[in-house]
Structure formats: structure tokens, C-alpha cells
Amino acid sequence: MAELSLLNASIKNKKKAPVKIMQFGEGNFLRAFVDWMIQKMNDSGKYEGHVAVVQPLAFGRVKELEKQDGLYTLILQGLNEKGEAVKSHQVIDVLDDFIDPYTEYAKYLAYGESKDLEVVISNTTEAGIAFDEDDVAIDMEKVTPNSYPGKLYALLKRRYEKLGKQWGLAIIPCELIDDNGDKLKEVLLKLAAARKEEQGFVDYLENSCHYTSTLVDRIVPGFPRDEFSELCQQYGYVDNNMVKGEYFNLYVLKNEPYVEEKFPVHKSGDEAVHAIYVPDVHPYKARKVRILNGSHTSLVPVAYLSGFDEVRESLLDEQVKKFLMDQLREEIVPTVTTKDAQGFADDVVSRFLNPYVHHKLMSIALNSIPKFKERDLPTLKDCLAKGVKPRHLLFALSALIKFYAGVRVKDGKEEEIALQDSPANLEFMKEVWGAYASDKDVASLAKKVLSNLSFWGEDLSVNEDIYGAVVDNLSKLEKAPSVYDALKEFNAHE
């Protein structure tokens, strides 16, 4: 590929537009989902507004995006509305500025004074929208806050002080937690109370800024590593930020007049964009999070520890597919109240088996503990409340604990797992597995993990149905020749 140039504005024309949107998160999902929709909005001629990307963590990819002037290739593959197989690629050019607030904090705060800025969008994982006590006492004019809400708070404080109360923003979180807009607003107000802010700023947060809750749905495998060289040759340039997603998409936003005015994504005029504003996001959210995301999260430790690397690859195996299908039918679908729950589940399995999408299990594994809490624990508890023992979810929970031991066996060889979670979660799991290496006490291991309030928000070990099943499953996982052997034994004992 030495003869190919890097994709940037020198080889690809880049349109100009005012930066109206600030985006917290530079990852594959936002770039393959929301930024694609923003591209469609701009292409329609009905909207003119580009994006400033903020890196929410101290490590990230904003500088890689900046090297390419924000240009990257989005590849979409799957079945369209007519059931036809489609494959397309498009250069996205709506990313205009790139900010690492840990090294460019003054630049970041200066956006608070921008009169062009109208919208804030975020996707900082389920763990991202949370109150951080460390953000209470710092001087936010000089020190970068730890949390995403803290960073947003600092931006809004600068905006309020420099522009006044009439300059609110439309705030649109995409994190997969219930009522994400309400939750983010709640954290901001809690932070204001803890910092003893003046009432004028509290009123600004409460009334001048407008929050909406959302649901997002598109499977995004991410960077097409296995096809990279071939695709660069096909496109005629090197693109280190290319991203692949499925054709299917759904963006559901709760009705909020100011947000609809400032972010008219539902009026893009492109039939490929499925974005709607609705009175109540909850039915869509429960269906999608429990069936699609819940299945993904529970599948990861079971399939990855069984030696598989991709979603589709794992579901071509009869044991893994049986586990997933039985879990959906017996445990997940019965807890979803929408009439089309089983049909949606069938469609989800078809999407998982999409031959065009190579979705790495480890790309789903980021922050697996908070993901299990948000996506699977409510279903598990609903089953128990109805007197149904959720065997598969409990097995998945047990496999998740084993996953955090940090090793798997594939093709007879032991491999280290590149775990990705908060430092506190990783350190805790390292300690409990270190203790287990010495005492081999499965019951103690299960007790420590299930009673961790920061993991689950409650002590799960006091529930004998959960505790007993996890101890039993972990014992079998530890004694079996492999996790795959334990899975086969599990499937055989219905």
C-alpha cells in the first residue's frame, strides 16, 4: 500500500459547515450510526451543521481522526427494506474538530462560548453517566473533570457565565441505560447541588438546557481488520479509521420540541435513515436492550471462553446457538411486553448471522460488568420474580465471572484475555481471582463478586437462587476440561 495516499482533505473534497454539534465519543458506534445520520441530514440540504469530537477518556482516537481531517469510510452491509442484499461505502465528512480535553482543556472549554453550538451527543458506555465525587471540589476552569457529566457540566458552566441563560443546548445521550436523558440531567443537578452553585446556574441546567432520552440500534463490528489491505486498494487510499456496520438502523428519541428543532434527524428525507421522535421510548428500549444487547452481553463470555472470536462464527456452532436460542425463548422474550417480541428476537438472530458482518466478541466485551447489570440483570430478576429459574442467564453470569480471570483456552493453548473495564473493576477481579488461585474456594469467589455493590447496585449473594446457581456453575466451569465441554453438559441437562 506504499503507493496509496492517506485519506484526508488533500485527496478528498471536504465540505464546510458551522460546528453545531459536540460529540462525546469517537468510537466506532457513533461514527457508524449518528455521524452517518448527520451526514444524511447535511446531504439533504435541509440541515447544515458539522461535529466537534471530544475524547471522553484519557486514551482514545481523536488524533487519528484529526490526521485524516475527520474523513473516514463507512461500509454498510446487510439486507435492505426489500430484503435485498446490499453493500455500500461512503466517505463521511461531517467531523470538523477533534479535542482531547486532557491535553487541550482550554480549547474544549472555549466551545462553551460558541454561538453556533446547539447540540451535545454522547455515547460513553453504560458506565459513563454517573456521579463522580472527585468532580465536586476541583476548579473546573483549570482541571479536567474525571467523568463525562463533569466535563459537560464544565462546558455548560462556561456557557452560562459567558453567554447567559438563554443559550441552552439540546442534550442527547445515546448510552444504553433507562431514561438516559433524565439520568444525565439528574447527575448534572446533583453535581450542581454538591458544588453549591448559585440558583441561576441551577435554573439554566434545569430549564434552558433540553434533554431527551434515546434508543440506538445498529450492529457495528468496527474496523475491518481482515479486509483492510484489500479495501484500501479498492478505494484507492489508506483509511485507518474506516468502520463497518450493518444496514439495519433505528434511532428512537423522546419528543422534546427544542431538541426536535435543533436536531431534525427524523426529517433527513433519506429512506435509509430510520429515526423517529416518540412519546415513550421505553417499549422500544426494553425490547432492544433485553433481546439484542442482552443476548450480545450474555453470549460474549460463553462463546469467547468456548474458543470463538466472532458472533456469527459462534452461532454457526450448534451448542452455542442452542444456548442462545433457548435463552431467548425461555428467559428473555417472556419478559418483554411488546407484542412483536418473538419476531424481533428472530430478526435479531438473523442479524447476528449476517454473513457480511464480522462482529468480534471482544469488541462487545468492553465494560462487560456494567453491561450485564443494565442489559441482563433486570431480565434475570424478572424471571425469578415470576418463579422461573433463568438457567441460561445464570450460566452466562457465571461465565462472565470466569471471563474476568483473564485467560481462555483455544486450540489447546492458553491465551490472555485483553480485558477492558474500569481500573477499579479490573483490580477487584484480579484480587478475587488471585485469592481463588490460593484457596480454590469457589463459594468464597462467588460471594465476593456477587456481593460487590459497585458492580450490581445490590448484594446478589443474598439471593440463594442466584448464589447457589453461580457457585454450582463456577464449580463445573472450573472442573470441566474446557468451557465448551461445560457448555455441552449444560445444554444436555434441560
PDB file of C-alpha atoms in Angstrom, residues 179-395:
ATOM      1  CA  ASP A 179     -34.122   7.220  30.676  1.00  0.00           C
ATOM      2  CA  ASN A 180     -30.608   8.268  29.722  1.00  0.00           C
ATOM      3  CA  GLY A 181     -31.613  11.917  29.209  1.00  0.00           C
ATOM      4  CA  ASP A 182     -33.309  12.146  32.588  1.00  0.00           C
ATOM      5  CA  LYS A 183     -30.385  10.372  34.232  1.00  0.00           C
ATOM      6  CA  LEU A 184     -27.816  12.743  32.759  1.00  0.00           C
ATOM      7  CA  LYS A 185     -29.865  15.752  33.860  1.00  0.00           C
ATOM      8  CA  GLU A 186     -30.160  14.254  37.346  1.00  0.00           C
ATOM      9  CA  VAL A 187     -26.380  13.816  37.622  1.00  0.00           C
ATOM     10  CA  LEU A 188     -25.734  17.385  36.458  1.00  0.00           C
ATOM     11  CA  LEU A 189     -28.169  18.776  39.042  1.00  0.00           C
ATOM     12  CA  LYS A 190     -26.666  16.587  41.758  1.00  0.00           C
ATOM     13  CA  LEU A 191     -23.235  17.921  40.863  1.00  0.00           C
ATOM     14  CA  ALA A 192     -24.561  21.498  40.994  1.00  0.00           C
ATOM     15  CA  ALA A 193     -26.012  20.871  44.441  1.00  0.00           C
ATOM     16  CA  ALA A 194     -22.778  19.294  45.687  1.00  0.00           C
ATOM     17  CA  ARG A 195     -20.784  22.254  44.365  1.00  0.00           C
ATOM     18  CA  LYS A 196     -23.281  24.698  45.950  1.00  0.00           C
ATOM     19  CA  GLU A 197     -23.872  26.575  42.712  1.00  0.00           C
ATOM     20  CA  GLU A 198     -25.957  29.730  42.506  1.00  0.00           C
ATOM     21  CA  GLN A 199     -29.628  29.259  41.714  1.00  0.00           C
ATOM     22  CA  GLY A 200     -29.282  30.980  38.344  1.00  0.00           C
ATOM     23  CA  PHE A 201     -26.998  28.229  37.044  1.00  0.00           C
ATOM     24  CA  VAL A 202     -29.219  25.531  38.521  1.00  0.00           C
ATOM     25  CA  ASP A 203     -32.165  27.085  36.670  1.00  0.00           C
ATOM     26  CA  TYR A 204     -30.063  27.126  33.498  1.00  0.00           C
ATOM     27  CA  LEU A 205     -29.368  23.394  33.797  1.00  0.00           C
ATOM     28  CA  GLU A 206     -32.994  22.711  34.662  1.00  0.00           C
ATOM     29  CA  ASN A 207     -34.805  24.916  32.158  1.00  0.00           C
ATOM     30  CA  SER A 208     -32.524  26.393  29.499  1.00  0.00           C
ATOM     31  CA  CYS A 209     -30.945  23.073  28.547  1.00  0.00           C
ATOM     32  CA  HIS A 210     -33.193  20.466  26.976  1.00  0.00           C
ATOM     33  CA  TYR A 211     -32.621  16.738  27.457  1.00  0.00           C
ATOM     34  CA  THR A 212     -34.143  13.807  25.648  1.00  0.00           C
ATOM     35  CA  SER A 213     -33.893  10.066  26.161  1.00  0.00           C
ATOM     36  CA  THR A 214     -32.996   7.777  23.289  1.00  0.00           C
ATOM     37  CA  LEU A 215     -32.643   4.265  21.977  1.00  0.00           C
ATOM     38  CA  VAL A 216     -29.986   3.400  19.396  1.00  0.00           C
ATOM     39  CA  ASP A 217     -29.801   0.222  17.337  1.00  0.00           C
ATOM     40  CA  ARG A 218     -27.231  -0.795  14.762  1.00  0.00           C
ATOM     41  CA  ILE A 219     -24.696  -3.599  14.971  1.00  0.00           C
ATOM     42  CA  VAL A 220     -21.257  -2.117  14.338  1.00  0.00           C
ATOM     43  CA  PRO A 221     -18.428  -4.671  14.014  1.00  0.00           C
ATOM     44  CA  GLY A 222     -15.981  -1.792  13.676  1.00  0.00           C
ATOM     45  CA  PHE A 223     -12.638  -1.704  11.899  1.00  0.00           C
ATOM     46  CA  PRO A 224     -12.486  -4.329   9.085  1.00  0.00           C
ATOM     47  CA  ARG A 225      -9.042  -5.556  10.009  1.00  0.00           C
ATOM     48  CA  ASP A 226      -9.115  -8.738   7.934  1.00  0.00           C
ATOM     49  CA  GLU A 227     -10.112  -6.847   4.775  1.00  0.00           C
ATOM     50  CA  PHE A 228      -8.140  -3.677   5.357  1.00  0.00           C
ATOM     51  CA  SER A 229      -5.462  -4.039   2.673  1.00  0.00           C
ATOM     52  CA  GLU A 230      -7.946  -5.187   0.056  1.00  0.00           C
ATOM     53  CA  LEU A 231     -10.352  -2.342   0.829  1.00  0.00           C
ATOM     54  CA  CYS A 232      -7.606   0.278   0.685  1.00  0.00           C
ATOM     55  CA  GLN A 233      -6.658  -0.969  -2.767  1.00  0.00           C
ATOM     56  CA  GLN A 234     -10.308  -0.961  -3.821  1.00  0.00           C
ATOM     57  CA  TYR A 235     -10.924   2.597  -2.593  1.00  0.00           C
ATOM     58  CA  GLY A 236      -7.590   3.982  -3.731  1.00  0.00           C
ATOM     59  CA  TYR A 237      -6.448   5.383  -0.378  1.00  0.00           C
ATOM     60  CA  VAL A 238      -5.341   4.330   3.095  1.00  0.00           C
ATOM     61  CA  ASP A 239      -8.037   4.863   5.732  1.00  0.00           C
ATOM     62  CA  ASN A 240      -7.027   3.908   9.250  1.00  0.00           C
ATOM     63  CA  ASN A 241     -10.424   4.961  10.575  1.00  0.00           C
ATOM     64  CA  MET A 242     -12.730   3.023   8.282  1.00  0.00           C
ATOM     65  CA  VAL A 243     -15.632   1.339  10.052  1.00  0.00           C
ATOM     66  CA  LYS A 244     -18.135  -1.338   9.102  1.00  0.00           C
ATOM     67  CA  GLY A 245     -21.772  -1.563  10.193  1.00  0.00           C
ATOM     68  CA  GLU A 246     -24.905  -3.465   9.298  1.00  0.00           C
ATOM     69  CA  TYR A 247     -27.518  -1.854   7.053  1.00  0.00           C
ATOM     70  CA  PHE A 248     -30.237  -2.006   9.731  1.00  0.00           C
ATOM     71  CA  ASN A 249     -30.583   1.077  11.924  1.00  0.00           C
ATOM     72  CA  LEU A 250     -33.118   2.531  14.353  1.00  0.00           C
ATOM     73  CA  TYR A 251     -32.854   5.776  16.324  1.00  0.00           C
ATOM     74  CA  VAL A 252     -35.726   6.454  18.734  1.00  0.00           C
ATOM     75  CA  LEU A 253     -35.832   9.792  20.579  1.00  0.00           C
ATOM     76  CA  LYS A 254     -38.377  11.008  23.089  1.00  0.00           C
ATOM     77  CA  ASN A 255     -40.445  14.005  21.976  1.00  0.00           C
ATOM     78  CA  GLU A 256     -38.863  17.269  23.123  1.00  0.00           C
ATOM     79  CA  PRO A 257     -39.718  20.295  20.933  1.00  0.00           C
ATOM     80  CA  TYR A 258     -36.408  22.146  21.340  1.00  0.00           C
ATOM     81  CA  VAL A 259     -34.373  19.008  20.613  1.00  0.00           C
ATOM     82  CA  GLU A 260     -36.505  18.203  17.552  1.00  0.00           C
ATOM     83  CA  GLU A 261     -35.946  21.725  16.234  1.00  0.00           C
ATOM     84  CA  LYS A 262     -32.189  21.707  16.736  1.00  0.00           C
ATOM     85  CA  PHE A 263     -31.626  18.084  15.703  1.00  0.00           C
ATOM     86  CA  PRO A 264     -34.180  17.208  12.974  1.00  0.00           C
ATOM     87  CA  VAL A 265     -32.729  13.781  12.247  1.00  0.00           C
ATOM     88  CA  HIS A 266     -36.231  12.428  11.588  1.00  0.00           C
ATOM     89  CA  LYS A 267     -36.544  14.820   8.631  1.00  0.00           C
ATOM     90  CA  SER A 268     -33.443  13.797   6.717  1.00  0.00           C
ATOM     91  CA  GLY A 269     -35.585  12.708   3.790  1.00  0.00           C
ATOM     92  CA  ASP A 270     -33.454   9.597   3.231  1.00  0.00           C
ATOM     93  CA  GLU A 271     -35.377   6.324   3.419  1.00  0.00           C
ATOM     94  CA  ALA A 272     -32.279   4.540   4.708  1.00  0.00           C
ATOM     95  CA  VAL A 273     -32.387   6.592   7.932  1.00  0.00           C
ATOM     96  CA  HIS A 274     -34.835   5.156  10.461  1.00  0.00           C
ATOM     97  CA  ALA A 275     -35.099   7.883  13.091  1.00  0.00           C
ATOM     98  CA  ILE A 276     -38.273   8.764  14.972  1.00  0.00           C
ATOM     99  CA  TYR A 277     -39.378  11.008  17.826  1.00  0.00           C
ATOM    100  CA  VAL A 278     -41.995   9.286  20.012  1.00  0.00           C
ATOM    101  CA  PRO A 279     -43.890   9.998  23.258  1.00  0.00           C
ATOM    102  CA  ASP A 280     -42.382   6.994  25.054  1.00  0.00           C
ATOM    103  CA  VAL A 281     -39.063   5.304  24.340  1.00  0.00           C
ATOM    104  CA  HIS A 282     -39.489   2.579  26.966  1.00  0.00           C
ATOM    105  CA  PRO A 283     -41.216  -0.127  24.861  1.00  0.00           C
ATOM    106  CA  TYR A 284     -38.583   0.179  22.125  1.00  0.00           C
ATOM    107  CA  LYS A 285     -35.819   0.304  24.701  1.00  0.00           C
ATOM    108  CA  ALA A 286     -36.886  -2.762  26.667  1.00  0.00           C
ATOM    109  CA  ARG A 287     -37.315  -4.808  23.509  1.00  0.00           C
ATOM    110  CA  LYS A 288     -33.965  -3.855  22.039  1.00  0.00           C
ATOM    111  CA  VAL A 289     -31.828  -3.783  25.186  1.00  0.00           C
ATOM    112  CA  ARG A 290     -33.126  -7.054  26.595  1.00  0.00           C
ATOM    113  CA  ILE A 291     -33.244  -9.019  23.355  1.00  0.00           C
ATOM    114  CA  LEU A 292     -30.367  -7.683  21.247  1.00  0.00           C
ATOM    115  CA  ASN A 293     -27.945  -6.159  23.759  1.00  0.00           C
ATOM    116  CA  GLY A 294     -28.805  -8.658  26.472  1.00  0.00           C
ATOM    117  CA  SER A 295     -28.124 -11.526  24.079  1.00  0.00           C
ATOM    118  CA  HIS A 296     -24.849  -9.970  22.960  1.00  0.00           C
ATOM    119  CA  THR A 297     -23.629  -9.417  26.518  1.00  0.00           C
ATOM    120  CA  SER A 298     -24.588 -12.879  27.775  1.00  0.00           C
ATOM    121  CA  LEU A 299     -23.160 -14.515  24.650  1.00  0.00           C
ATOM    122  CA  VAL A 300     -19.690 -12.965  24.916  1.00  0.00           C
ATOM    123  CA  PRO A 301     -18.226 -14.873  27.902  1.00  0.00           C
ATOM    124  CA  VAL A 302     -19.859 -18.158  26.916  1.00  0.00           C
ATOM    125  CA  ALA A 303     -18.782 -18.039  23.274  1.00  0.00           C
ATOM    126  CA  TYR A 304     -15.371 -16.418  23.744  1.00  0.00           C
ATOM    127  CA  LEU A 305     -14.319 -18.786  26.509  1.00  0.00           C
ATOM    128  CA  SER A 306     -15.526 -21.630  24.253  1.00  0.00           C
ATOM    129  CA  GLY A 307     -12.903 -20.619  21.699  1.00  0.00           C
ATOM    130  CA  PHE A 308     -14.859 -18.433  19.277  1.00  0.00           C
ATOM    131  CA  ASP A 309     -13.882 -14.913  18.218  1.00  0.00           C
ATOM    132  CA  GLU A 310     -16.920 -13.604  16.299  1.00  0.00           C
ATOM    133  CA  VAL A 311     -20.674 -13.566  16.900  1.00  0.00           C
ATOM    134  CA  ARG A 312     -21.612 -15.230  13.610  1.00  0.00           C
ATOM    135  CA  GLU A 313     -18.838 -17.811  13.898  1.00  0.00           C
ATOM    136  CA  SER A 314     -20.038 -18.795  17.374  1.00  0.00           C
ATOM    137  CA  LEU A 315     -23.680 -19.140  16.286  1.00  0.00           C
ATOM    138  CA  LEU A 316     -22.738 -21.472  13.459  1.00  0.00           C
ATOM    139  CA  ASP A 317     -21.811 -23.874  16.261  1.00  0.00           C
ATOM    140  CA  GLU A 318     -24.816 -25.953  17.351  1.00  0.00           C
ATOM    141  CA  GLN A 319     -24.002 -25.794  21.070  1.00  0.00           C
ATOM    142  CA  VAL A 320     -23.614 -22.016  21.220  1.00  0.00           C
ATOM    143  CA  LYS A 321     -26.673 -21.451  19.038  1.00  0.00           C
ATOM    144  CA  LYS A 322     -28.768 -23.776  21.188  1.00  0.00           C
ATOM    145  CA  PHE A 323     -27.695 -21.874  24.288  1.00  0.00           C
ATOM    146  CA  LEU A 324     -28.675 -18.531  22.757  1.00  0.00           C
ATOM    147  CA  MET A 325     -31.958 -19.704  21.228  1.00  0.00           C
ATOM    148  CA  ASP A 326     -33.112 -21.406  24.431  1.00  0.00           C
ATOM    149  CA  GLN A 327     -32.158 -18.351  26.469  1.00  0.00           C
ATOM    150  CA  LEU A 328     -34.157 -16.075  24.181  1.00  0.00           C
ATOM    151  CA  ARG A 329     -37.228 -18.301  24.065  1.00  0.00           C
ATOM    152  CA  GLU A 330     -37.381 -19.351  27.703  1.00  0.00           C
ATOM    153  CA  GLU A 331     -35.997 -16.359  29.602  1.00  0.00           C
ATOM    154  CA  ILE A 332     -35.634 -13.112  27.658  1.00  0.00           C
ATOM    155  CA  VAL A 333     -38.629 -12.905  25.305  1.00  0.00           C
ATOM    156  CA  PRO A 334     -41.226 -13.729  28.026  1.00  0.00           C
ATOM    157  CA  THR A 335     -40.130 -10.623  29.985  1.00  0.00           C
ATOM    158  CA  VAL A 336     -40.640  -8.230  27.037  1.00  0.00           C
ATOM    159  CA  THR A 337     -44.145  -6.778  26.874  1.00  0.00           C
ATOM    160  CA  THR A 338     -44.313  -5.700  23.218  1.00  0.00           C
ATOM    161  CA  LYS A 339     -46.455  -7.954  21.023  1.00  0.00           C
ATOM    162  CA  ASP A 340     -43.743  -8.490  18.442  1.00  0.00           C
ATOM    163  CA  ALA A 341     -41.055  -9.598  20.916  1.00  0.00           C
ATOM    164  CA  GLN A 342     -40.557 -13.075  19.432  1.00  0.00           C
ATOM    165  CA  GLY A 343     -40.485 -11.703  15.889  1.00  0.00           C
ATOM    166  CA  PHE A 344     -37.907  -9.118  16.936  1.00  0.00           C
ATOM    167  CA  ALA A 345     -35.860 -11.904  18.551  1.00  0.00           C
ATOM    168  CA  ASP A 346     -35.985 -13.940  15.330  1.00  0.00           C
ATOM    169  CA  ASP A 347     -34.826 -10.891  13.379  1.00  0.00           C
ATOM    170  CA  VAL A 348     -32.004 -10.325  15.873  1.00  0.00           C
ATOM    171  CA  VAL A 349     -30.703 -13.866  15.391  1.00  0.00           C
ATOM    172  CA  SER A 350     -30.794 -13.301  11.622  1.00  0.00           C
ATOM    173  CA  ARG A 351     -28.816 -10.086  12.116  1.00  0.00           C
ATOM    174  CA  PHE A 352     -26.286 -11.929  14.256  1.00  0.00           C
ATOM    175  CA  LEU A 353     -25.873 -14.444  11.418  1.00  0.00           C
ATOM    176  CA  ASN A 354     -25.452 -11.750   8.755  1.00  0.00           C
ATOM    177  CA  PRO A 355     -22.615 -13.141   6.575  1.00  0.00           C
ATOM    178  CA  TYR A 356     -21.460  -9.614   5.762  1.00  0.00           C
ATOM    179  CA  VAL A 357     -20.867  -8.681   9.391  1.00  0.00           C
ATOM    180  CA  HIS A 358     -17.829  -9.990  11.272  1.00  0.00           C
ATOM    181  CA  HIS A 359     -18.594  -8.766  14.776  1.00  0.00           C
ATOM    182  CA  LYS A 360     -15.753  -9.507  17.159  1.00  0.00           C
ATOM    183  CA  LEU A 361     -16.887 -10.772  20.546  1.00  0.00           C
ATOM    184  CA  MET A 362     -14.150  -8.764  22.225  1.00  0.00           C
ATOM    185  CA  SER A 363     -15.498  -5.550  20.688  1.00  0.00           C
ATOM    186  CA  ILE A 364     -18.712  -6.215  22.641  1.00  0.00           C
ATOM    187  CA  ALA A 365     -16.800  -7.135  25.802  1.00  0.00           C
ATOM    188  CA  LEU A 366     -15.884  -3.561  26.780  1.00  0.00           C
ATOM    189  CA  ASN A 367     -17.207  -2.885  30.311  1.00  0.00           C
ATOM    190  CA  SER A 368     -18.947  -6.262  30.486  1.00  0.00           C
ATOM    191  CA  ILE A 369     -19.797  -5.950  34.172  1.00  0.00           C
ATOM    192  CA  PRO A 370     -21.845  -2.720  33.920  1.00  0.00           C
ATOM    193  CA  LYS A 371     -23.304  -4.014  30.661  1.00  0.00           C
ATOM    194  CA  PHE A 372     -24.535  -7.200  32.343  1.00  0.00           C
ATOM    195  CA  LYS A 373     -26.044  -5.116  35.131  1.00  0.00           C
ATOM    196  CA  GLU A 374     -28.006  -2.921  32.708  1.00  0.00           C
ATOM    197  CA  ARG A 375     -28.813  -5.418  29.968  1.00  0.00           C
ATOM    198  CA  ASP A 376     -29.252  -8.809  31.634  1.00  0.00           C
ATOM    199  CA  LEU A 377     -29.736  -8.419  35.367  1.00  0.00           C
ATOM    200  CA  PRO A 378     -33.253  -6.902  35.061  1.00  0.00           C
ATOM    201  CA  THR A 379     -34.340  -9.869  32.915  1.00  0.00           C
ATOM    202  CA  LEU A 380     -32.781 -12.322  35.339  1.00  0.00           C
ATOM    203  CA  LYS A 381     -34.610 -10.721  38.275  1.00  0.00           C
ATOM    204  CA  ASP A 382     -37.918 -10.588  36.390  1.00  0.00           C
ATOM    205  CA  CYS A 383     -37.652 -14.317  35.709  1.00  0.00           C
ATOM    206  CA  LEU A 384     -37.035 -15.062  39.376  1.00  0.00           C
ATOM    207  CA  ALA A 385     -39.966 -12.842  40.382  1.00  0.00           C
ATOM    208  CA  LYS A 386     -42.218 -14.941  38.131  1.00  0.00           C
ATOM    209  CA  GLY A 387     -40.929 -18.180  39.636  1.00  0.00           C
ATOM    210  CA  VAL A 388     -38.846 -19.039  36.560  1.00  0.00           C
ATOM    211  CA  LYS A 389     -35.234 -20.027  37.132  1.00  0.00           C
ATOM    212  CA  PRO A 390     -33.198 -18.325  34.373  1.00  0.00           C
ATOM    213  CA  ARG A 391     -30.656 -21.126  33.931  1.00  0.00           C
ATOM    214  CA  HIS A 392     -29.018 -19.611  30.862  1.00  0.00           C
ATOM    215  CA  LEU A 393     -28.636 -16.117  32.268  1.00  0.00           C
ATOM    216  CA  LEU A 394     -27.204 -17.566  35.467  1.00  0.00           C
ATOM    217  CA  PHE A 395     -24.768 -19.663  33.438  1.00  0.00           C
TER     218      PHE A 395
END
